[in-house]
Coordinates of C-alpha atoms in Angstrom, one line a residue:
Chain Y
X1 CA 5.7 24.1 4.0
X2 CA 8.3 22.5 6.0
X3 CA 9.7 25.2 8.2
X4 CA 13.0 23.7 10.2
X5 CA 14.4 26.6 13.0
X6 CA 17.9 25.8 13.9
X7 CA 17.4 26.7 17.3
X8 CA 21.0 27.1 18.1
X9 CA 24.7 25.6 16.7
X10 CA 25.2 24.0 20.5
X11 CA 24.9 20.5 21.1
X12 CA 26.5 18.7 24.1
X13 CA 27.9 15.7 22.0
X14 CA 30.5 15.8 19.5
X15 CA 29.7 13.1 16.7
X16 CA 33.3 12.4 14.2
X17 CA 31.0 12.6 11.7
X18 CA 28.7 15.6 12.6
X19 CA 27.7 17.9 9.0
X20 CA 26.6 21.1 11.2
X21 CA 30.4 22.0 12.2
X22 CA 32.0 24.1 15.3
X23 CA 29.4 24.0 18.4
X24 CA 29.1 27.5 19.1
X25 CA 26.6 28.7 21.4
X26 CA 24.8 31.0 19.2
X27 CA 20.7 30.7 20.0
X28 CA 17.9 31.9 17.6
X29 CA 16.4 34.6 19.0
X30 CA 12.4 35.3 19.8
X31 CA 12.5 37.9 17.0
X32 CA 14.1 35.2 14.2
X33 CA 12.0 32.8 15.8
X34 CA 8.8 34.9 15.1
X35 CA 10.0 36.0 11.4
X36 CA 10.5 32.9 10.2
X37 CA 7.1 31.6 11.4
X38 CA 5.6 34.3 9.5
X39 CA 8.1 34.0 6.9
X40 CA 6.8 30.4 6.3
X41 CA 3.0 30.9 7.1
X42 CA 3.0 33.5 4.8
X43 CA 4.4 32.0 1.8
X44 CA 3.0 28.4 2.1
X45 CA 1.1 27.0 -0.9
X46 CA -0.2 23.6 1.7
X47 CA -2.9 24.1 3.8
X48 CA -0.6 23.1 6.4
X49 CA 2.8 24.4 8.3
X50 CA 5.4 21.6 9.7
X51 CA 7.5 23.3 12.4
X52 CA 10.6 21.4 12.7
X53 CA 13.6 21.5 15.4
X54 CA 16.8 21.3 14.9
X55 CA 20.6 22.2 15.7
X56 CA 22.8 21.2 17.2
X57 CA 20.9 20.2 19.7
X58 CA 17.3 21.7 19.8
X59 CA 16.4 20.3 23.3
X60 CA 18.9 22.9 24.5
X61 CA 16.3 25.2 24.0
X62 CA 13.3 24.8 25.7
X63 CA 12.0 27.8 26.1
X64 CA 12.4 29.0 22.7
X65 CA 10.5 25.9 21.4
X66 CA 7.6 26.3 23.6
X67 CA 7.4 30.2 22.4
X68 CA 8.0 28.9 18.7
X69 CA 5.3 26.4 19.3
X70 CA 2.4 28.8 20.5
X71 CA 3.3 31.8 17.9
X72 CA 3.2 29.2 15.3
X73 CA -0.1 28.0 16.5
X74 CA -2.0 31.1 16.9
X75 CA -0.4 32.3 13.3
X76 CA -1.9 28.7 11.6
X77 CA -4.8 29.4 14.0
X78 CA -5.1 32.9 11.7
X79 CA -4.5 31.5 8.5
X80 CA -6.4 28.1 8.8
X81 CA -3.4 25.9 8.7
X82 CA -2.8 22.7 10.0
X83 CA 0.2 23.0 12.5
X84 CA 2.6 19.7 12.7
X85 CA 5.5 19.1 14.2
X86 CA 9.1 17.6 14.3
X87 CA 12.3 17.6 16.0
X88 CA 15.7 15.6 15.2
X89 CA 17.3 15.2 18.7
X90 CA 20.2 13.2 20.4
X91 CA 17.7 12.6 23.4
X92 CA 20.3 12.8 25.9
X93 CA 18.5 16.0 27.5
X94 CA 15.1 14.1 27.6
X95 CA 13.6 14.9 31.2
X96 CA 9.8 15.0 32.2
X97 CA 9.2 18.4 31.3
X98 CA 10.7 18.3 27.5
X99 CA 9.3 14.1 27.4
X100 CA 5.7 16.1 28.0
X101 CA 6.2 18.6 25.9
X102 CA 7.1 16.7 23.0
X103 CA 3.9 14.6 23.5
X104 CA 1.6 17.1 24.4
X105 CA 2.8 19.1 21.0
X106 CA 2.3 15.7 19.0
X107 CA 6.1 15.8 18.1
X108 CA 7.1 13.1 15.8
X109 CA 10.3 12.4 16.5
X110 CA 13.8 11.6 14.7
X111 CA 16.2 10.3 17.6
X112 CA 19.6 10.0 16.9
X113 CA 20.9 6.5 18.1
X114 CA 23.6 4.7 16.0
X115 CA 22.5 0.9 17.1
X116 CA 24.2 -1.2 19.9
X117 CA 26.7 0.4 22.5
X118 CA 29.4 -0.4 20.3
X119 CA 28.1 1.0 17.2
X120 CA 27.1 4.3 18.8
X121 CA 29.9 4.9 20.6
X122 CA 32.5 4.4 18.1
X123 CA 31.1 8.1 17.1
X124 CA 28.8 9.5 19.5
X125 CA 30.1 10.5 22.5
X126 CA 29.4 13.4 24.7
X127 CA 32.0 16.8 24.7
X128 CA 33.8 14.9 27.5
X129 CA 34.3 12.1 25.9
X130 CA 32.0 9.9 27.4
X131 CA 29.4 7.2 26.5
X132 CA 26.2 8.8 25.3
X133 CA 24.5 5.4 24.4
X134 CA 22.9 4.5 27.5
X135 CA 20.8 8.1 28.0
X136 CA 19.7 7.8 24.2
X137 CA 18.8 4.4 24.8
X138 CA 16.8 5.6 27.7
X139 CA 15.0 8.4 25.8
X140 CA 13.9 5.7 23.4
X141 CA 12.8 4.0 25.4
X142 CA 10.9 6.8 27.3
X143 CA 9.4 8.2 24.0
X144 CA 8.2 5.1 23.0
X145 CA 6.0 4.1 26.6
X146 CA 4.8 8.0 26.3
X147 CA 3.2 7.0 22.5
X148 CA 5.7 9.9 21.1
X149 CA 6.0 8.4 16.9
X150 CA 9.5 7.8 17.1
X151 CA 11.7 7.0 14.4
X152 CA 15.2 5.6 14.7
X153 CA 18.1 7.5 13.2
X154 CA 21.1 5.5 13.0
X155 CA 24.4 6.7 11.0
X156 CA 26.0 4.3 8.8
X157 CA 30.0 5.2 9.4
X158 CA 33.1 3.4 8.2
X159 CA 33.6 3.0 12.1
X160 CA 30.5 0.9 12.5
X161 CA 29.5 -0.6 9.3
X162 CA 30.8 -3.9 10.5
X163 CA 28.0 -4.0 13.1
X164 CA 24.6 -3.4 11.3
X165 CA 23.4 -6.5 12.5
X166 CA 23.9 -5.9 16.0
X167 CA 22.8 -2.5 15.5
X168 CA 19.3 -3.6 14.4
X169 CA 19.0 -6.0 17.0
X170 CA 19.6 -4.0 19.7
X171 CA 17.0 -1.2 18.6
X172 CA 14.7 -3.5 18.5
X173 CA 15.3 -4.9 21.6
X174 CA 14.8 -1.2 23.3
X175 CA 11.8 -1.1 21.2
X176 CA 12.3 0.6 18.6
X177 CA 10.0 -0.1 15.3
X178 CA 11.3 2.0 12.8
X179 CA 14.8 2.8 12.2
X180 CA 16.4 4.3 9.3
X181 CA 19.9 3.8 8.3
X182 CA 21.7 7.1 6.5
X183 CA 25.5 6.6 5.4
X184 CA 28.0 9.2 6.6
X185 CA 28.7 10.2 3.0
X186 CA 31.9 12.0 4.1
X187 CA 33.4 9.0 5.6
X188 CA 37.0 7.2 4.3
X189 CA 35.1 4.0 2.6
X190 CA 37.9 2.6 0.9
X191 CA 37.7 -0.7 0.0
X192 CA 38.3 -2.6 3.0
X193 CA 35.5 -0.4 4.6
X194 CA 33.1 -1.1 1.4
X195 CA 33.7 -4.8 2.5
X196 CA 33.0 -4.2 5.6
X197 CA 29.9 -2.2 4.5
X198 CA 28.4 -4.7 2.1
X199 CA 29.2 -7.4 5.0
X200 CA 27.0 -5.7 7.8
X201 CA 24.3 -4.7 5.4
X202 CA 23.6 -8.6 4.5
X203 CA 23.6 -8.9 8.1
X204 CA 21.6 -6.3 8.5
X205 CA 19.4 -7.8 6.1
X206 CA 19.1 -11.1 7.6
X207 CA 18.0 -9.7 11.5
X208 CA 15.4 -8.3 9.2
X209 CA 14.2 -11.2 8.0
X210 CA 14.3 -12.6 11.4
X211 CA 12.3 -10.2 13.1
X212 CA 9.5 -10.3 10.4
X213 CA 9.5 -14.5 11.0
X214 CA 9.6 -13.8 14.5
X215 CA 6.2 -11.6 14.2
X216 CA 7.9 -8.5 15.1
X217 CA 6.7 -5.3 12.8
X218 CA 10.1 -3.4 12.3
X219 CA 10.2 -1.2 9.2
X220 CA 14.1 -0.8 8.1
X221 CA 15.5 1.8 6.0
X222 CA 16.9 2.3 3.6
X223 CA 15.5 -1.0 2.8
X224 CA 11.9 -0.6 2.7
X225 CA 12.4 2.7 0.9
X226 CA 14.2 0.7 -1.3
X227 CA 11.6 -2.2 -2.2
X228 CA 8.7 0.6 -2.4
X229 CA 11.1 1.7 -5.2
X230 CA 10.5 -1.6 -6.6
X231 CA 6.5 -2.2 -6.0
X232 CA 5.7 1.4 -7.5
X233 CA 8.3 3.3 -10.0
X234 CA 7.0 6.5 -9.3
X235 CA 7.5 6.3 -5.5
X236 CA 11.3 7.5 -5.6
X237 CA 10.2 10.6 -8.1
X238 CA 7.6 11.6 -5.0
X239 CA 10.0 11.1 -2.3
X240 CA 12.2 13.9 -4.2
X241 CA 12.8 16.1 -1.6
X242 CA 11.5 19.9 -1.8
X243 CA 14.5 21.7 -1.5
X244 CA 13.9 25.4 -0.8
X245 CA 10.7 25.5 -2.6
X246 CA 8.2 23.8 0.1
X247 CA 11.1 23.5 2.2
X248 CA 13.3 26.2 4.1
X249 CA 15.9 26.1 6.9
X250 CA 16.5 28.7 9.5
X251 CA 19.8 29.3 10.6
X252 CA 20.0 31.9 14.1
X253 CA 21.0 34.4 12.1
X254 CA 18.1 34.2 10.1
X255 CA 19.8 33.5 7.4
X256 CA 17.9 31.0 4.5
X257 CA 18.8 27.7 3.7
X258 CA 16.8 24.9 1.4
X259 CA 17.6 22.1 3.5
X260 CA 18.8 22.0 7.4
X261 CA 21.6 19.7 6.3
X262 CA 22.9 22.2 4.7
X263 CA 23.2 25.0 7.1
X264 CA 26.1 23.8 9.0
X265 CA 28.5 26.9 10.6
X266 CA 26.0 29.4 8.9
X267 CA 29.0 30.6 6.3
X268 CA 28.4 29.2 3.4
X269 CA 27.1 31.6 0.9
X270 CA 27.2 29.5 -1.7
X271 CA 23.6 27.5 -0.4
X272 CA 22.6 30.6 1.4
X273 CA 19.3 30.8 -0.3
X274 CA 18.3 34.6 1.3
X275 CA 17.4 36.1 4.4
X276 CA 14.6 36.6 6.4
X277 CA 14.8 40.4 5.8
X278 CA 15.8 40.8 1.9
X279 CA 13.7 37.4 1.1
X280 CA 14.4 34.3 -0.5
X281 CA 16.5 34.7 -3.9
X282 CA 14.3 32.3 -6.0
X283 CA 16.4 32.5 -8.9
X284 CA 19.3 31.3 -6.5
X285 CA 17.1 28.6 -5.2
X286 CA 16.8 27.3 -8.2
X287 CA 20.3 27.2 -9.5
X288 CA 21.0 25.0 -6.3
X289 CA 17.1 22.5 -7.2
X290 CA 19.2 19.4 -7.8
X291 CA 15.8 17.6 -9.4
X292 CA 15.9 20.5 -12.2
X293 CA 19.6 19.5 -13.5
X294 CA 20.2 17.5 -16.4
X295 CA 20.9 13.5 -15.8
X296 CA 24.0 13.2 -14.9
X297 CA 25.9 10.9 -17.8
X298 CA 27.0 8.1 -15.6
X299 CA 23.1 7.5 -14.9
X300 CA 21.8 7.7 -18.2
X301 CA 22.8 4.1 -18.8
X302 CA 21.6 3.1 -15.1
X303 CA 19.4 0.6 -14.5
X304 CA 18.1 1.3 -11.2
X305 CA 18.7 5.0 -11.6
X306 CA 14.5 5.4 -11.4
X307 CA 15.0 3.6 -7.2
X308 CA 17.9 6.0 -6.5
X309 CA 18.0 9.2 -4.1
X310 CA 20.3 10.9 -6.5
X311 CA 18.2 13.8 -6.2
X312 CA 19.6 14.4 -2.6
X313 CA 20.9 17.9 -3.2
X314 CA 22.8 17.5 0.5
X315 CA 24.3 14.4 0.2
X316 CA 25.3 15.7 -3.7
X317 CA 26.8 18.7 -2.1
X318 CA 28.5 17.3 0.9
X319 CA 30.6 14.8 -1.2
X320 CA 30.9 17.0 -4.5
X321 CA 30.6 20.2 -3.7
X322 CA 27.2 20.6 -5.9
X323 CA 24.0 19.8 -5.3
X324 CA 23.1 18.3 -8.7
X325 CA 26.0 16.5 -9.0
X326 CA 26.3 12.7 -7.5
X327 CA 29.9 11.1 -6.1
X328 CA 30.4 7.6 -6.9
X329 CA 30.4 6.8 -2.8
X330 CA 26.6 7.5 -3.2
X331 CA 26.4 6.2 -5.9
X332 CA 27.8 2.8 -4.2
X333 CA 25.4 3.4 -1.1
X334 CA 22.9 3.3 -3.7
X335 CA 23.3 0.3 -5.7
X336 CA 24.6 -1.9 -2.3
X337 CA 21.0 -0.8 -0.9
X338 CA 18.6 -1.5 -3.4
X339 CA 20.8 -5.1 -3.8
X340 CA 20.2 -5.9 -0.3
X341 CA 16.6 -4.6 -0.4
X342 CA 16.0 -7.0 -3.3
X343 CA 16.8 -9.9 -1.2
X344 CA 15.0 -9.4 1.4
X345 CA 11.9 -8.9 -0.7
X346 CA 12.4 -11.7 -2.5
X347 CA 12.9 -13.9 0.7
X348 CA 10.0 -12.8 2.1
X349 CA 7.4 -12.6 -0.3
X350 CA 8.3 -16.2 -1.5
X351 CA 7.6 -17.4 1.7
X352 CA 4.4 -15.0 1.6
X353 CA 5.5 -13.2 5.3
X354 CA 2.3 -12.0 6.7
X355 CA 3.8 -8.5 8.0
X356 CA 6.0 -8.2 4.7
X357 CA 2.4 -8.7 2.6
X358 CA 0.6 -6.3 5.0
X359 CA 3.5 -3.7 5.0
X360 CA 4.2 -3.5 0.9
X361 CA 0.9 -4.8 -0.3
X362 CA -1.5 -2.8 1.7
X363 CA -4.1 -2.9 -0.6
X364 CA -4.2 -7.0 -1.2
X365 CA -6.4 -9.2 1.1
X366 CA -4.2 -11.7 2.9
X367 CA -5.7 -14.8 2.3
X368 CA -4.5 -17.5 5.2
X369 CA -4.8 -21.2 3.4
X370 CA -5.4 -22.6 6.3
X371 CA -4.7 -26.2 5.3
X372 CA -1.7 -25.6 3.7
X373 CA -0.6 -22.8 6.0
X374 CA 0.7 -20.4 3.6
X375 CA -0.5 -17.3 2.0
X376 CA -1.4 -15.9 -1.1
X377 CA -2.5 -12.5 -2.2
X378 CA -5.7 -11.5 -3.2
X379 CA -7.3 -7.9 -4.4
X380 CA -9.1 -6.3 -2.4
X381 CA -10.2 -2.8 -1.1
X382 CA -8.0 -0.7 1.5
Chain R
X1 CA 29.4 6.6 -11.4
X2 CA 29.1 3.4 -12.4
X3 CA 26.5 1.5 -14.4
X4 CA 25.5 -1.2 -11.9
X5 CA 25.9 -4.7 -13.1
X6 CA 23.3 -6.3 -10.3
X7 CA 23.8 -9.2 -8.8
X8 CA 20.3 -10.3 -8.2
X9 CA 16.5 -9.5 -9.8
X10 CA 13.4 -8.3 -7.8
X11 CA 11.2 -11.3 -7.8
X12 CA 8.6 -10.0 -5.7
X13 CA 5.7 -8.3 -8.0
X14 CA 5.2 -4.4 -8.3
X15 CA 2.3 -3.1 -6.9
X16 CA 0.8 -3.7 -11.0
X17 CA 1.7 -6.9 -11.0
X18 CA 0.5 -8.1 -7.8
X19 CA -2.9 -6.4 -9.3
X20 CA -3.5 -8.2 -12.4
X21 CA -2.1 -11.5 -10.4
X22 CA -5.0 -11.0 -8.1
X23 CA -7.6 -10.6 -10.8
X24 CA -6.1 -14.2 -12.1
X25 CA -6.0 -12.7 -15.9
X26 CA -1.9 -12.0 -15.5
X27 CA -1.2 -15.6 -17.5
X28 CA 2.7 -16.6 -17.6
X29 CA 3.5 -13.9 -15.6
X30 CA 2.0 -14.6 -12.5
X31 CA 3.2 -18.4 -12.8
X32 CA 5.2 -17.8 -9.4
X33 CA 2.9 -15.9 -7.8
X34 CA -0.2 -18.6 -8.0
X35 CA 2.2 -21.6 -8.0
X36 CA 2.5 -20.7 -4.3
X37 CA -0.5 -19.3 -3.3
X38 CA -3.3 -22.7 -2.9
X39 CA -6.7 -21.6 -3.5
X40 CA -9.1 -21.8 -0.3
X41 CA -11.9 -23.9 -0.4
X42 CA -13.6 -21.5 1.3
X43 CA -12.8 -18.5 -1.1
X44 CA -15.8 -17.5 -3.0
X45 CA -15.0 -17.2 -6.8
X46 CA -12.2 -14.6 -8.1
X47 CA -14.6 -13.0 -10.4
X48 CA -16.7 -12.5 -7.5
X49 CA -14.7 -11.2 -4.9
X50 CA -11.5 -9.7 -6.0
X51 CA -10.8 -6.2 -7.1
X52 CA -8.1 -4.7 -8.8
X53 CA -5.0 -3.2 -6.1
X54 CA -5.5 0.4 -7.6
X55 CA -2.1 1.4 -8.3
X56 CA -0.3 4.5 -6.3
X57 CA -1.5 7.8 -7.3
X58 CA 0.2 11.0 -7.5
X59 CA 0.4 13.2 -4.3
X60 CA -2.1 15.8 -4.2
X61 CA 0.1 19.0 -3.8
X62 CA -2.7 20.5 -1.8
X63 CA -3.2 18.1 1.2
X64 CA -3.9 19.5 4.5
X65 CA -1.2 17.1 5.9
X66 CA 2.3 16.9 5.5
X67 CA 3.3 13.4 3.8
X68 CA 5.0 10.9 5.8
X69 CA 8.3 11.9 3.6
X70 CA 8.3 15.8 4.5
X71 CA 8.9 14.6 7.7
X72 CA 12.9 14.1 8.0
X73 CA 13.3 13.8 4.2
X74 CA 16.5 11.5 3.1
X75 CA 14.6 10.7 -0.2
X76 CA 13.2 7.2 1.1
X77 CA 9.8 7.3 -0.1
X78 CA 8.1 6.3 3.0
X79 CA 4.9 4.4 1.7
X80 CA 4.0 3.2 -1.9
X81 CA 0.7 4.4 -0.8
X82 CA 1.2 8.2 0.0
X83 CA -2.3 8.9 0.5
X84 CA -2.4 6.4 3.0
X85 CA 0.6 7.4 4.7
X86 CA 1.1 8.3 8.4
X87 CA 4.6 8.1 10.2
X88 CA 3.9 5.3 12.7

């Protein structure tokens, strides 16, 4: 089971676009804490527990993660579970001690960094009002020489569509070698901004191709998702994600929640999935199971509806207010992805990229013609 | 919603595809696919050497690790290969 604490509505930056609302300084306690891991450990059907972090912003808390971290440990320890861990973090409280004890706890870690300066500070700034895109560019970079997995989160915003390109580019530069691209949903994408979308996404699309010429191994998202939706048809129906069944949010209040993303100001009763001292209400859970609900009519007729993410009971929610119906903005994001993703695949394999062949055809010898100097695939065993 | 008129065609092979391709028994339909890819002088025989690229499996709801996907979610399946997977 994926078991994600919301360790406290704070954070010290104030995103336009942020989902979690007012940044109230209301920690989880020890006792929540503790429930909740034995909430999880308890009901898991995996031989394994992943502890996640989030908020606001869960390096605000410190001390509570460390105390989360070795209850959780000794309670896997007791139940022979595997303990693994995650935090999503703006980074911008990275110092030595929380650097070491993401690293020493084998965090993997989402960072939240929207791209080049510009990009990121059309929407990320600090409660002040100042830049916050040098210190994440500096935990990045700090994550990355301490060999903490990091994973790039950028948000894809009306504000900074325009600059996907650059984005990319400049991630890469500090380092980074996989980021993952997730529209702000929410956001005002008229038409000029859908222009401006479908613009930065080709570009985006092209530093990608660069980057793979130029020999350097950066996985991009949505677009890789996007071509493994391609290579294997089932891949999309695996990557449905497990919504209060193998998944559970914990608000402070220790109140239940089937996704973290939906947990927001803690007042919405109508994803409130339980509590940690009545117990989940299973029935309730799944009402809200987005993959359970009849197809939608619009995507009966859908071509590519088998390589969409229309399953996301959050991003359903947040633009339709329910999670098993999808808006026609996501449905947009959708189709503009998996168009882009296309063409990138198709670039690349034509020209047989080594680190596009090793990346999406695992499985398949590469085969260097020396003479010729091109590639072709051949079977072969993992 | 809208049904999506697409504007282009995958033209890279599924993971199937790229399978039967490699065993040289995929006929018309690996045309592009070989039409690019030279033989090596120095490549023993197909029959001899090259195996099928098993196709993905289903993931085992039992593993003792999380999958690279339960990770941060947002429904991008993170390998075609789950088994295989690992968050680099």
């Amino acid at each position: 089971m994926k078991l994600t604490l919301v360790v406290n509505h704070l954070c010290n930056l104030r995103c336009t676009y942020c989902y979690t609302g007012a940044k109230v300084n209301r920690p989880m306690s020890e006792a929540v804490m503790r429930r909740a891991v034995d909430f999880a450990v308890e009901r898991t059907s995996e031989r394994w527990l992943l502890l996640a972090f989030f908020g606001g912003e869960p390096l605000l808390e410190p001390a509570l993660m460390r105390s989360a971290l070795a209850y959780a440990r000794d309670r896997c320890i007791e139940k022979g579970l595997a303990l693994h861990t995650a935090i999503t973090t703006n980074g911008t409280l990275l110092d030595d001690e929380r650097l070491e004890l993401l690293r020493r706890h084998g965090f993997k870690v989402k960072l939240s960094l929207d791209g080049s300066a510009e990009a990121h500070d059309a929407n990320r700034r600090f409660a002040g009002g100042q830049s916050s895109w040098a210190d994440g560019a500096r935990a990045l970079e700090r994550l990355l020489a301490a060999g903490v997995p990091t994973t790039v989160g950028a948000v894809l915003d009306p504000a900074n569509a325009h600059l996907l390109g650059d984005s990319l580019d400049a991630l890469v530069g500090l380092g980074a070698r996989h980021v993952t691209f997730t529209p702000n949903v929410a956001g005002a994408w008229d038409a000029a901004a859908r222009a401006r979308l479908e613009a930065g996404l080709h570009a985006l699309g092209e530093r990608t191709i660069a980057h793979l010429r130029a020999g350097v191994d950066v996985r991009v998202d949505p677009l890789a998702g996007k071509i493994i939706t391609h290579l294997d048809p089932q891949a999309a129906a695996r990557a449905v994600c497990r919504f209060g069944v193998t998944e559970l949010a914990v608000a402070p209040s220790g109140r239940l929640y089937p996704c973290d993303r939906l947990v927001g100001e803690d007042d919405d009763d109508g994803v409130c999935i339980g509590t940690l001292e009545a117990g989940l209400d299973a029935a309730k859970r799944d009402r809200l199971l987005p993959a359970r609900r009849e197809e939608a009519e619009g995507c009966r007729a859908c071509e590519v509806k088998d390589r969409c993410k229309r399953f996301c009971g959050c991003a359903n929610y947040e633009t339709t207010g329910d999670t098993g119906t999808v808006s026609e903005v996501s449905c947009f994001f959708e189709q503009a992805f998996i168009d882009e993703a296309d063409r990138v695949g198709n670039v690349l394999f034509a020209e047989r990229n080594p680190l596009f062949l090793a990346r999406f055809y695992p499985r398949a010898q590469v085969v260097r013609a020396a003479a010729a100097g091109s590639v072709a695939l051949s079977g072969g065993a993992a | 919603m809208t049904t999506p008129s697409r504007r282009r065609r995958a033209t890279y092979p599924t993971l199937v595809l790229a399978a039967v391709c490699s065993l040289g028994v995929g006929g018309a339909a690996c045309g592009p696919l070989e039409a690019q890819a030279p033989d090596d002088p120095s490549t023993p025989p197909a029959k001899e050497q090259r195996q099928p690229i098993a196709p993905a499996t289903a993931v085992d709801a039992g593993t003792s690790a999380p999958q690279p996907n339960d990770f941060f979610g947002g429904g991008a399946p993170y390998e075609a290969y789950p088994e295989d997977g690992g968050v680099p």
